[in-house]
Amino acid sequence: MQPAQAEDAVRVITISGEIDAGQAALVQRGVKDAEENQDKAIVVEINTQGGLVDSALRIRDILQGTSIPTIAFVSSRAWSAGALIALSCRHIIMAPGSSIGAAEPIPATEKNIAALKSEFSTTAADMGHNPRVAEAMVDKNAGLPHYAAAGEILALTDTQARELNLSEGSADTVEDALHLFSLGNAKVYYENKTWWDSGLGLLQNEYVRMLLIGLILTAVLIEIKTAGVGIGLLTALLLSGVLFISGDGSLADGLKGLGAFFAGLLLIGLELVTPGIGIFGVVGILFVFGSLFWLLGATVQACYILAGGIVIAMVLFYFIGKHLPKSRLFAKIALTTRSTKEKGYTSQEDKSKYLFQRGTAITVLRPAGIVRIGKERVDAVSNGSYIDRGVAVRVIEVEGTRVVVEPVPEQNKGG
């Protein structure tokens, strides 16, 4: 790092308490502000006993994705998920009496340990830390000579972390830590978790997003079925705005997705108010689904969220839709005609009329063949015996489309 000038600034992001989606939203906001302000460094002040691994991984990805130098300042504890966040920073400074490590996953299954161990090792290697030390924090079987025997999870004090070159120094406060990097004269901006971060984190939960997608699609379906005054489309647009606010992408990408969604709603609305063949409605629906996929990040995870939202919408619309009137567009895209017996439809040909009737075998039956009954050719099977062509037969059984015949006894005796 270059020595700080008077106008230089440093962004301090305070992570305290349980690691959750709200903390991830805080880090995302803080890093974005630091990049826009062109800060000289980002300090992540850590005091946590752990939390959600997926949120810690998201924080890791955010910190590794910035070009601004990152410093982890462990003020008290960086345990479990907190250790991963510390390892995600280029530099680590620890306060006297602080500790780092103890990251065994819960439940400690072989699969979970292997997955988290790989994440810790890769993260440490990418940021210039010792991957062997990081692995021992997760896998108690790895051990680390002189610091953790085999069967013990590695947890390091600030002194031990300096001995292993994991920590680059000791400092009582953030300001003291900045002096170690010649940033003592920089202007410091503090970023703490707010209600907005908590709310944004909640909206970024995949299950909450599934519910949101389900509500959006339900609103669109209600509008399509009722061809109402636009309340359904307006509701869908407002909910998509909530999805836009909670997005991880850039403002430009989010606006593109929101614009495509709005275009889809306009096309659906156009189909509802004008006579047509359904082309506007179909294209509008494609725009709606495509834009939602885009707003969700256009990833494999987005496919799962979208699929879950579709299921939720189907369930909601099943209970709500039956009480709503039907529009012209809905009649085009939904199967509303039923083929019933009252209307003259049957699921298969009724052959019960042939029971006990007589006819003649026009092919050999061994046992299947064709017989003539009156003027009709009927597929039939014999009752087990061989029946030659030209032999008189009678129908003894009908089961659905299966017609069973036997030779007429009188003719057999005459022959």
GROMACS .gro file of C-alpha atoms in nm:
model
  415
    1MET     CA    1   0.000   0.000   0.000
    2GLN     CA    2   0.106   0.358  -0.070
    3PRO     CA    3   0.131   0.605   0.221
    4ALA     CA    4  -0.197   0.784   0.280
    5GLN     CA    5  -0.244   1.142   0.167
    6ALA     CA    6  -0.465   1.388   0.350
    7GLU     CA    7  -0.756   1.329   0.114
    8ASP     CA    8  -0.731   0.951   0.124
    9ALA     CA    9  -1.019   0.752   0.274
   10VAL     CA   10  -1.061   0.410   0.429
   11ARG     CA   11  -1.389   0.219   0.463
   12VAL     CA   12  -1.442   0.016   0.785
   13ILE     CA   13  -1.713  -0.252   0.766
   14THR     CA   14  -1.808  -0.380   1.109
   15ILE     CA   15  -1.917  -0.744   1.129
   16SER     CA   16  -2.048  -0.820   1.476
   17GLY     CA   17  -2.275  -1.099   1.599
   18GLU     CA   18  -2.409  -1.385   1.392
   19ILE     CA   19  -2.316  -1.405   1.025
   20ASP     CA   20  -2.635  -1.390   0.819
   21ALA     CA   21  -2.774  -1.252   0.495
   22GLY     CA   22  -2.799  -0.907   0.652
   23GLN     CA   23  -2.424  -0.906   0.718
   24ALA     CA   24  -2.367  -1.007   0.355
   25ALA     CA   25  -2.584  -0.715   0.241
   26LEU     CA   26  -2.381  -0.484   0.468
   27VAL     CA   27  -2.053  -0.598   0.313
   28GLN     CA   28  -2.195  -0.563  -0.037
   29ARG     CA   29  -2.306  -0.207   0.036
   30GLY     CA   30  -1.977  -0.116   0.205
   31VAL     CA   31  -1.760  -0.252  -0.077
   32LYS     CA   32  -1.976  -0.079  -0.338
   33ASP     CA   33  -1.941   0.255  -0.154
   34ALA     CA   34  -1.565   0.206  -0.121
   35GLU     CA   35  -1.530   0.138  -0.493
   36GLU     CA   36  -1.741   0.440  -0.590
   37ASN     CA   37  -1.540   0.660  -0.351
   38GLN     CA   38  -1.209   0.505  -0.465
   39ASP     CA   39  -1.104   0.438  -0.105
   40LYS     CA   40  -0.745   0.335  -0.037
   41ALA     CA   41  -0.845   0.027   0.166
   42ILE     CA   42  -1.133  -0.167   0.316
   43VAL     CA   43  -1.104  -0.279   0.677
   44VAL     CA   44  -1.337  -0.559   0.788
   45GLU     CA   45  -1.362  -0.542   1.167
   46ILE     CA   46  -1.462  -0.889   1.289
   47ASN     CA   47  -1.611  -1.000   1.620
   48THR     CA   48  -1.823  -1.309   1.567
   49GLN     CA   49  -1.857  -1.668   1.679
   50GLY     CA   50  -1.985  -1.773   1.336
   51GLY     CA   51  -2.313  -1.811   1.157
   52LEU     CA   52  -2.449  -1.918   0.821
   53VAL     CA   53  -2.191  -2.068   0.587
   54ASP     CA   54  -2.372  -1.958   0.271
   55SER     CA   55  -2.371  -1.597   0.391
   56ALA     CA   56  -2.001  -1.622   0.477
   57LEU     CA   57  -1.930  -1.761   0.131
   58ARG     CA   58  -2.115  -1.471  -0.027
   59ILE     CA   59  -1.912  -1.225   0.182
   60ARG     CA   60  -1.596  -1.409   0.076
   61ASP     CA   61  -1.690  -1.372  -0.291
   62ILE     CA   62  -1.760  -0.998  -0.248
   63LEU     CA   63  -1.428  -0.931  -0.073
   64GLN     CA   64  -1.229  -1.136  -0.324
   65GLY     CA   65  -1.403  -0.961  -0.612
   66THR     CA   66  -1.288  -0.608  -0.523
   67SER     CA   67  -0.964  -0.452  -0.644
   68ILE     CA   68  -0.933  -0.240  -0.328
   69PRO     CA   69  -0.686  -0.380  -0.070
   70THR     CA   70  -0.867  -0.554   0.215
   71ILE     CA   71  -0.761  -0.579   0.580
   72ALA     CA   72  -0.926  -0.804   0.837
   73PHE     CA   73  -0.905  -0.664   1.188
   74VAL     CA   74  -1.002  -0.931   1.444
   75SER     CA   75  -1.106  -0.726   1.746
   76SER     CA   76  -1.214  -1.024   1.957
   77ARG     CA   77  -1.316  -1.347   1.782
   78ALA     CA   78  -1.315  -1.470   1.424
   79TRP     CA   79  -1.452  -1.818   1.474
   80SER     CA   80  -1.613  -2.053   1.227
   81ALA     CA   81  -1.767  -1.847   0.942
   82GLY     CA   82  -1.583  -1.544   1.082
   83ALA     CA   83  -1.251  -1.720   1.019
   84LEU     CA   84  -1.343  -1.766   0.652
   85ILE     CA   85  -1.421  -1.394   0.623
   86ALA     CA   86  -1.084  -1.307   0.778
   87LEU     CA   87  -0.906  -1.539   0.535
   88SER     CA   88  -1.092  -1.366   0.250
   89CYS     CA   89  -0.895  -1.046   0.317
   90ARG     CA   90  -0.547  -0.983   0.181
   91HIS     CA   91  -0.412  -0.878   0.523
   92ILE     CA   92  -0.501  -0.993   0.875
   93ILE     CA   93  -0.436  -0.792   1.193
   94MET     CA   94  -0.543  -0.921   1.536
   95ALA     CA   95  -0.603  -0.741   1.864
   96PRO     CA   96  -0.427  -0.869   2.179
   97GLY     CA   97  -0.628  -1.151   2.334
   98SER     CA   98  -0.827  -1.219   2.016
   99SER     CA   99  -0.856  -1.559   1.847
  100ILE     CA  100  -0.930  -1.712   1.507
  101GLY     CA  101  -1.032  -2.059   1.385
  102ALA     CA  102  -1.261  -2.328   1.534
  103ALA     CA  103  -1.451  -2.372   1.207
  104GLU     CA  104  -1.574  -2.731   1.225
  105PRO     CA  105  -1.911  -2.746   1.044
  106ILE     CA  106  -2.233  -2.851   1.215
  107PRO     CA  107  -2.327  -3.127   1.157
  108ALA     CA  108  -1.969  -3.248   1.125
  109THR     CA  109  -2.037  -3.506   0.856
  110GLU     CA  110  -1.760  -3.621   0.626
  111LYS     CA  111  -1.926  -3.446   0.332
  112ASN     CA  112  -1.965  -3.113   0.514
  113ILE     CA  113  -1.610  -3.122   0.645
  114ALA     CA  114  -1.466  -3.199   0.301
  115ALA     CA  115  -1.666  -2.922   0.134
  116LEU     CA  116  -1.584  -2.652   0.392
  117LYS     CA  117  -1.221  -2.762   0.416
  118SER     CA  118  -1.188  -2.710   0.042
  119GLU     CA  119  -1.342  -2.363   0.065
  120PHE     CA  120  -1.108  -2.260   0.348
  121SER     CA  121  -0.801  -2.399   0.172
  122THR     CA  122  -0.878  -2.237  -0.163
  123THR     CA  123  -0.965  -1.904  -0.005
  124ALA     CA  124  -0.645  -1.897   0.200
  125ALA     CA  125  -0.428  -1.986  -0.099
  126ASP     CA  126  -0.595  -1.723  -0.320
  127MET     CA  127  -0.537  -1.448  -0.063
  128GLY     CA  128  -0.176  -1.542   0.019
  129HIS     CA  129  -0.237  -1.726   0.349
  130ASN     CA  130  -0.117  -2.073   0.448
  131PRO     CA  131  -0.383  -2.323   0.325
  132ARG     CA  132  -0.252  -2.589   0.565
  133VAL     CA  133  -0.342  -2.367   0.861
  134ALA     CA  134  -0.685  -2.297   0.714
  135GLU     CA  135  -0.758  -2.669   0.665
  136ALA     CA  136  -0.673  -2.747   1.027
  137MET     CA  137  -0.937  -2.494   1.138
  138VAL     CA  138  -1.206  -2.711   0.974
  139ASP     CA  139  -1.080  -3.070   0.992
  140LYS     CA  140  -0.974  -3.194   1.335
  141ASN     CA  141  -0.808  -3.495   1.175
  142ALA     CA  142  -0.566  -3.268   0.990
  143GLY     CA  143  -0.399  -3.131   1.301
  144LEU     CA  144  -0.109  -2.886   1.304
  145PRO     CA  145   0.213  -2.973   1.490
  146HIS     CA  146   0.274  -2.765   1.805
  147TYR     CA  147  -0.066  -2.595   1.771
  148ALA     CA  148  -0.336  -2.864   1.739
  149ALA     CA  149  -0.287  -3.237   1.784
  150ALA     CA  150  -0.469  -3.477   1.550
  151GLY     CA  151  -0.830  -3.492   1.672
  152GLU     CA  152  -0.834  -3.124   1.777
  153ILE     CA  153  -0.978  -2.830   1.583
  154LEU     CA  154  -0.728  -2.550   1.531
  155ALA     CA  155  -0.799  -2.221   1.707
  156LEU     CA  156  -0.517  -1.965   1.725
  157THR     CA  157  -0.450  -1.679   1.964
  158ASP     CA  158  -0.318  -1.353   1.821
  159THR     CA  159   0.035  -1.454   1.926
  160GLN     CA  160   0.010  -1.797   1.761
  161ALA     CA  161  -0.135  -1.641   1.445
  162ARG     CA  162   0.170  -1.411   1.422
  163GLU     CA  163   0.403  -1.707   1.474
  164LEU     CA  164   0.242  -1.882   1.177
  165ASN     CA  165   0.249  -1.560   0.968
  166LEU     CA  166  -0.128  -1.567   0.943
  167SER     CA  167  -0.148  -1.234   1.124
  168GLU     CA  168   0.078  -0.950   1.011
  169GLY     CA  169   0.071  -0.766   1.340
  170SER     CA  170  -0.108  -0.666   1.658
  171ALA     CA  171  -0.325  -0.358   1.717
  172ASP     CA  172  -0.566  -0.248   1.986
  173THR     CA  173  -0.795  -0.050   1.756
  174VAL     CA  174  -0.877  -0.004   1.390
  175GLU     CA  175  -0.683   0.324   1.392
  176ASP     CA  176  -0.375   0.144   1.528
  177ALA     CA  177  -0.413  -0.120   1.257
  178LEU     CA  178  -0.424   0.151   0.989
  179HIS     CA  179  -0.094   0.293   1.117
  180LEU     CA  180   0.068  -0.043   1.037
  181PHE     CA  181  -0.014   0.021   0.670
  182SER     CA  182   0.076   0.393   0.668
  183LEU     CA  183  -0.292   0.484   0.657
  184GLY     CA  184  -0.304   0.668   0.988
  185ASN     CA  185  -0.387   1.000   0.822
  186ALA     CA  186  -0.669   0.864   0.608
  187LYS     CA  187  -1.028   0.969   0.664
  188VAL     CA  188  -1.220   0.675   0.809
  189TYR     CA  189  -1.580   0.593   0.714
  190TYR     CA  190  -1.761   0.335   0.927
  191GLU     CA  191  -2.028   0.106   0.785
  192ASN     CA  192  -2.252  -0.071   1.037
  193LYS     CA  193  -2.545  -0.306   0.984
  194THR     CA  194  -2.876  -0.123   0.946
  195TRP     CA  195  -3.242  -0.224   0.921
  196TRP     CA  196  -3.206  -0.180   0.544
  197ASP     CA  197  -2.928  -0.442   0.536
  198SER     CA  198  -3.138  -0.680   0.743
  199GLY     CA  199  -3.439  -0.633   0.515
  200LEU     CA  200  -3.229  -0.669   0.202
  201GLY     CA  201  -3.072  -0.983   0.341
  202LEU     CA  202  -3.416  -1.128   0.408
  203LEU     CA  203  -3.525  -1.053   0.050
  204GLN     CA  204  -3.216  -1.229  -0.082
  205ASN     CA  205  -3.309  -1.552   0.096
  206GLU     CA  206  -3.387  -1.811  -0.173
  207TYR     CA  207  -3.711  -1.924  -0.007
  208VAL     CA  208  -3.834  -1.567   0.029
  209ARG     CA  209  -3.752  -1.514  -0.338
  210MET     CA  210  -3.948  -1.827  -0.432
  211LEU     CA  211  -4.250  -1.687  -0.248
  212LEU     CA  212  -4.202  -1.351  -0.419
  213ILE     CA  213  -4.188  -1.516  -0.764
  214GLY     CA  214  -4.497  -1.719  -0.675
  215LEU     CA  215  -4.690  -1.403  -0.583
  216ILE     CA  216  -4.578  -1.225  -0.901
  217LEU     CA  217  -4.689  -1.512  -1.126
  218THR     CA  218  -5.017  -1.550  -0.935
  219ALA     CA  219  -5.093  -1.181  -0.989
  220VAL     CA  220  -5.022  -1.217  -1.363
  221LEU     CA  221  -5.244  -1.527  -1.387
  222ILE     CA  222  -5.529  -1.355  -1.205
  223GLU     CA  223  -5.508  -1.062  -1.447
  224ILE     CA  224  -5.505  -1.297  -1.747
  225LYS     CA  225  -5.805  -1.493  -1.622
  226THR     CA  226  -6.018  -1.195  -1.524
  227ALA     CA  227  -5.904  -0.936  -1.779
  228GLY     CA  228  -5.961  -0.690  -1.497
  229VAL     CA  229  -5.872  -0.324  -1.461
  230GLY     CA  230  -5.497  -0.383  -1.425
  231ILE     CA  231  -5.473  -0.443  -1.049
  232GLY     CA  232  -5.305  -0.780  -1.107
  233LEU     CA  233  -5.049  -0.636  -1.350
  234LEU     CA  234  -4.979  -0.340  -1.118
  235THR     CA  235  -4.928  -0.577  -0.825
  236ALA     CA  236  -4.691  -0.790  -1.032
  237LEU     CA  237  -4.494  -0.480  -1.133
  238LEU     CA  238  -4.462  -0.359  -0.772
  239LEU     CA  239  -4.345  -0.703  -0.656
  240SER     CA  240  -4.092  -0.718  -0.938
  241GLY     CA  241  -3.963  -0.384  -0.812
  242VAL     CA  242  -3.897  -0.547  -0.475
  243LEU     CA  243  -3.707  -0.823  -0.657
  244PHE     CA  244  -3.509  -0.556  -0.844
  245ILE     CA  245  -3.414  -0.382  -0.518
  246SER     CA  246  -3.284  -0.707  -0.369
  247GLY     CA  247  -3.075  -0.797  -0.677
  248ASP     CA  248  -2.699  -0.853  -0.665
  249GLY     CA  249  -2.621  -0.727  -1.015
  250SER     CA  250  -2.541  -0.380  -1.141
  251LEU     CA  251  -2.802  -0.106  -1.166
  252ALA     CA  252  -2.791  -0.121  -1.546
  253ASP     CA  253  -2.851  -0.497  -1.555
  254GLY     CA  254  -3.133  -0.469  -1.302
  255LEU     CA  255  -3.302  -0.194  -1.501
  256LYS     CA  256  -3.281  -0.406  -1.816
  257GLY     CA  257  -3.455  -0.693  -1.639
  258LEU     CA  258  -3.719  -0.463  -1.490
  259GLY     CA  259  -3.775  -0.304  -1.831
  260ALA     CA  260  -3.822  -0.643  -1.996
  261PHE     CA  261  -4.070  -0.741  -1.724
  262PHE     CA  262  -4.265  -0.419  -1.777
  263ALA     CA  263  -4.267  -0.483  -2.153
  264GLY     CA  264  -4.404  -0.832  -2.088
  265LEU     CA  265  -4.686  -0.692  -1.876
  266LEU     CA  266  -4.769  -0.437  -2.145
  267LEU     CA  267  -4.793  -0.710  -2.408
  268ILE     CA  268  -5.021  -0.917  -2.184
  269GLY     CA  269  -5.235  -0.611  -2.120
  270LEU     CA  270  -5.250  -0.540  -2.493
  271GLU     CA  271  -5.371  -0.893  -2.557
  272LEU     CA  272  -5.642  -0.853  -2.296
  273VAL     CA  273  -5.790  -0.536  -2.444
  274THR     CA  274  -5.756  -0.602  -2.817
  275PRO     CA  275  -5.891  -0.878  -3.041
  276GLY     CA  276  -5.609  -1.101  -3.156
  277ILE     CA  277  -5.483  -1.453  -3.197
  278GLY     CA  278  -5.282  -1.461  -2.874
  279ILE     CA  279  -4.939  -1.365  -3.010
  280PHE     CA  280  -4.905  -1.061  -2.781
  281GLY     CA  281  -5.002  -1.272  -2.481
  282VAL     CA  282  -4.754  -1.551  -2.560
  283VAL     CA  283  -4.465  -1.310  -2.624
  284GLY     CA  284  -4.558  -1.119  -2.308
  285ILE     CA  285  -4.548  -1.434  -2.096
  286LEU     CA  286  -4.206  -1.523  -2.242
  287PHE     CA  287  -4.082  -1.173  -2.155
  288VAL     CA  288  -4.212  -1.209  -1.799
  289PHE     CA  289  -4.036  -1.540  -1.737
  290GLY     CA  290  -3.715  -1.430  -1.909
  291SER     CA  291  -3.695  -1.106  -1.712
  292LEU     CA  292  -3.757  -1.284  -1.380
  293PHE     CA  293  -3.476  -1.526  -1.462
  294TRP     CA  294  -3.252  -1.226  -1.538
  295LEU     CA  295  -3.347  -1.041  -1.218
  296LEU     CA  296  -3.262  -1.354  -1.017
  297GLY     CA  297  -2.909  -1.352  -1.156
  298ALA     CA  298  -2.947  -1.583  -1.459
  299THR     CA  299  -2.778  -1.873  -1.276
  300VAL     CA  300  -2.861  -2.236  -1.203
  301GLN     CA  301  -2.983  -2.121  -0.863
  302ALA     CA  302  -3.219  -1.883  -1.043
  303CYS     CA  303  -3.371  -2.183  -1.225
  304TYR     CA  304  -3.443  -2.354  -0.893
  305ILE     CA  305  -3.597  -2.038  -0.746
  306LEU     CA  306  -3.808  -1.983  -1.058
  307ALA     CA  307  -3.926  -2.346  -1.055
  308GLY     CA  308  -4.020  -2.318  -0.687
  309GLY     CA  309  -4.207  -1.995  -0.758
  310ILE     CA  310  -4.401  -2.161  -1.040
  311VAL     CA  311  -4.512  -2.439  -0.804
  312ILE     CA  312  -4.623  -2.183  -0.544
  313ALA     CA  313  -4.815  -1.988  -0.811
  314MET     CA  314  -4.991  -2.305  -0.932
  315VAL     CA  315  -5.103  -2.389  -0.578
  316LEU     CA  316  -5.222  -2.035  -0.504
  317PHE     CA  317  -5.400  -2.000  -0.837
  318TYR     CA  318  -5.568  -2.340  -0.794
  319PHE     CA  319  -5.750  -2.213  -0.485
  320ILE     CA  320  -5.804  -1.854  -0.600
  321GLY     CA  321  -5.868  -1.905  -0.971
  322LYS     CA  322  -6.179  -2.119  -0.940
  323HIS     CA  323  -6.366  -1.824  -0.790
  324LEU     CA  324  -6.273  -1.579  -1.067
  325PRO     CA  325  -6.440  -1.508  -1.404
  326LYS     CA  326  -6.263  -1.610  -1.725
  327SER     CA  327  -6.129  -1.377  -1.990
  328ARG     CA  328  -6.088  -1.434  -2.363
  329LEU     CA  329  -5.709  -1.477  -2.334
  330PHE     CA  330  -5.743  -1.730  -2.055
  331ALA     CA  331  -5.983  -1.931  -2.267
  332LYS     CA  332  -5.718  -1.943  -2.538
  333ILE     CA  333  -5.435  -2.069  -2.320
  334ALA     CA  334  -5.631  -2.296  -2.083
  335LEU     CA  335  -5.808  -2.624  -2.158
  336THR     CA  336  -6.166  -2.549  -2.063
  337THR     CA  337  -6.363  -2.795  -2.282
  338ARG     CA  338  -6.447  -3.130  -2.124
  339SER     CA  339  -6.543  -3.442  -2.319
  340THR     CA  340  -6.808  -3.613  -2.109
  341LYS     CA  341  -7.049  -3.901  -2.163
  342GLU     CA  342  -7.335  -3.652  -2.143
  343LYS     CA  343  -7.196  -3.484  -2.455
  344GLY     CA  344  -7.160  -3.815  -2.637
  345TYR     CA  345  -6.791  -3.879  -2.568
  346THR     CA  346  -6.646  -4.208  -2.450
  347SER     CA  347  -6.289  -4.292  -2.360
  348GLN     CA  348  -6.291  -4.605  -2.585
  349GLU     CA  349  -6.519  -4.790  -2.826
  350ASP     CA  350  -6.806  -4.964  -2.648
  351LYS     CA  351  -6.811  -5.329  -2.764
  352SER     CA  352  -7.062  -5.458  -2.513
  353LYS     CA  353  -7.323  -5.464  -2.794
  354TYR     CA  354  -7.154  -5.772  -2.942
  355LEU     CA  355  -7.212  -5.988  -2.630
  356PHE     CA  356  -7.392  -6.320  -2.721
  357GLN     CA  357  -7.411  -6.226  -3.089
  358ARG     CA  358  -7.305  -6.470  -3.359
  359GLY     CA  359  -7.072  -6.423  -3.649
  360THR     CA  360  -6.813  -6.592  -3.869
  361ALA     CA  361  -6.436  -6.613  -3.840
  362ILE     CA  362  -6.286  -6.440  -4.145
  363THR     CA  363  -5.930  -6.515  -4.036
  364VAL     CA  364  -5.777  -6.797  -3.834
  365LEU     CA  365  -5.801  -6.731  -3.458
  366ARG     CA  366  -5.503  -6.873  -3.270
  367PRO     CA  367  -5.609  -6.721  -3.048
  368ALA     CA  368  -5.639  -6.366  -3.194
  369GLY     CA  369  -5.800  -6.288  -3.523
  370ILE     CA  370  -6.093  -6.113  -3.694
  371VAL     CA  371  -6.457  -6.214  -3.704
  372ARG     CA  372  -6.751  -6.066  -3.891
  373ILE     CA  373  -7.060  -5.984  -3.686
  374GLY     CA  374  -7.338  -5.857  -3.908
  375LYS     CA  375  -7.162  -5.617  -4.145
  376GLU     CA  376  -6.879  -5.524  -3.905
  377ARG     CA  377  -6.525  -5.660  -3.876
  378VAL     CA  378  -6.438  -5.711  -3.512
  379ASP     CA  379  -6.101  -5.795  -3.355
  380ALA     CA  380  -6.152  -6.099  -3.131
  381VAL     CA  381  -5.974  -6.376  -2.946
  382SER     CA  382  -6.080  -6.736  -2.906
  383ASN     CA  383  -6.157  -6.888  -2.569
  384GLY     CA  384  -5.840  -7.090  -2.595
  385SER     CA  385  -5.911  -7.325  -2.884
  386TYR     CA  386  -5.798  -7.295  -3.244
  387ILE     CA  387  -6.072  -7.159  -3.470
  388ASP     CA  388  -6.036  -7.196  -3.846
  389ARG     CA  389  -6.148  -6.947  -4.109
  390GLY     CA  390  -6.521  -6.973  -4.197
  391VAL     CA  391  -6.623  -7.129  -3.866
  392ALA     CA  392  -6.939  -6.987  -3.706
  393VAL     CA  393  -6.867  -6.828  -3.368
  394ARG     CA  394  -7.052  -6.655  -3.089
  395VAL     CA  395  -6.940  -6.388  -2.844
  396ILE     CA  396  -6.922  -6.521  -2.491
  397GLU     CA  397  -6.743  -6.236  -2.313
  398VAL     CA  398  -6.663  -5.865  -2.359
  399GLU     CA  399  -6.408  -5.687  -2.136
  400GLY     CA  400  -6.350  -5.331  -2.252
  401THR     CA  401  -6.215  -5.366  -2.605
  402ARG     CA  402  -6.150  -5.740  -2.567
  403VAL     CA  403  -6.406  -5.962  -2.742
  404VAL     CA  404  -6.389  -6.337  -2.664
  405VAL     CA  405  -6.556  -6.589  -2.897
  406GLU     CA  406  -6.606  -6.965  -2.916
  407PRO     CA  407  -6.713  -7.193  -3.197
  408VAL     CA  408  -7.090  -7.255  -3.227
  409PRO     CA  409  -7.135  -7.610  -3.086
  410GLU     CA  410  -7.414  -7.706  -3.330
  411GLN     CA  411  -7.199  -7.644  -3.635
  412ASN     CA  412  -6.906  -7.837  -3.488
  413LYS     CA  413  -7.127  -8.140  -3.438
  414GLY     CA  414  -7.260  -8.108  -3.790
  415GLY     CA  415  -6.906  -8.097  -3.927
   0.00000   0.00000   0.00000
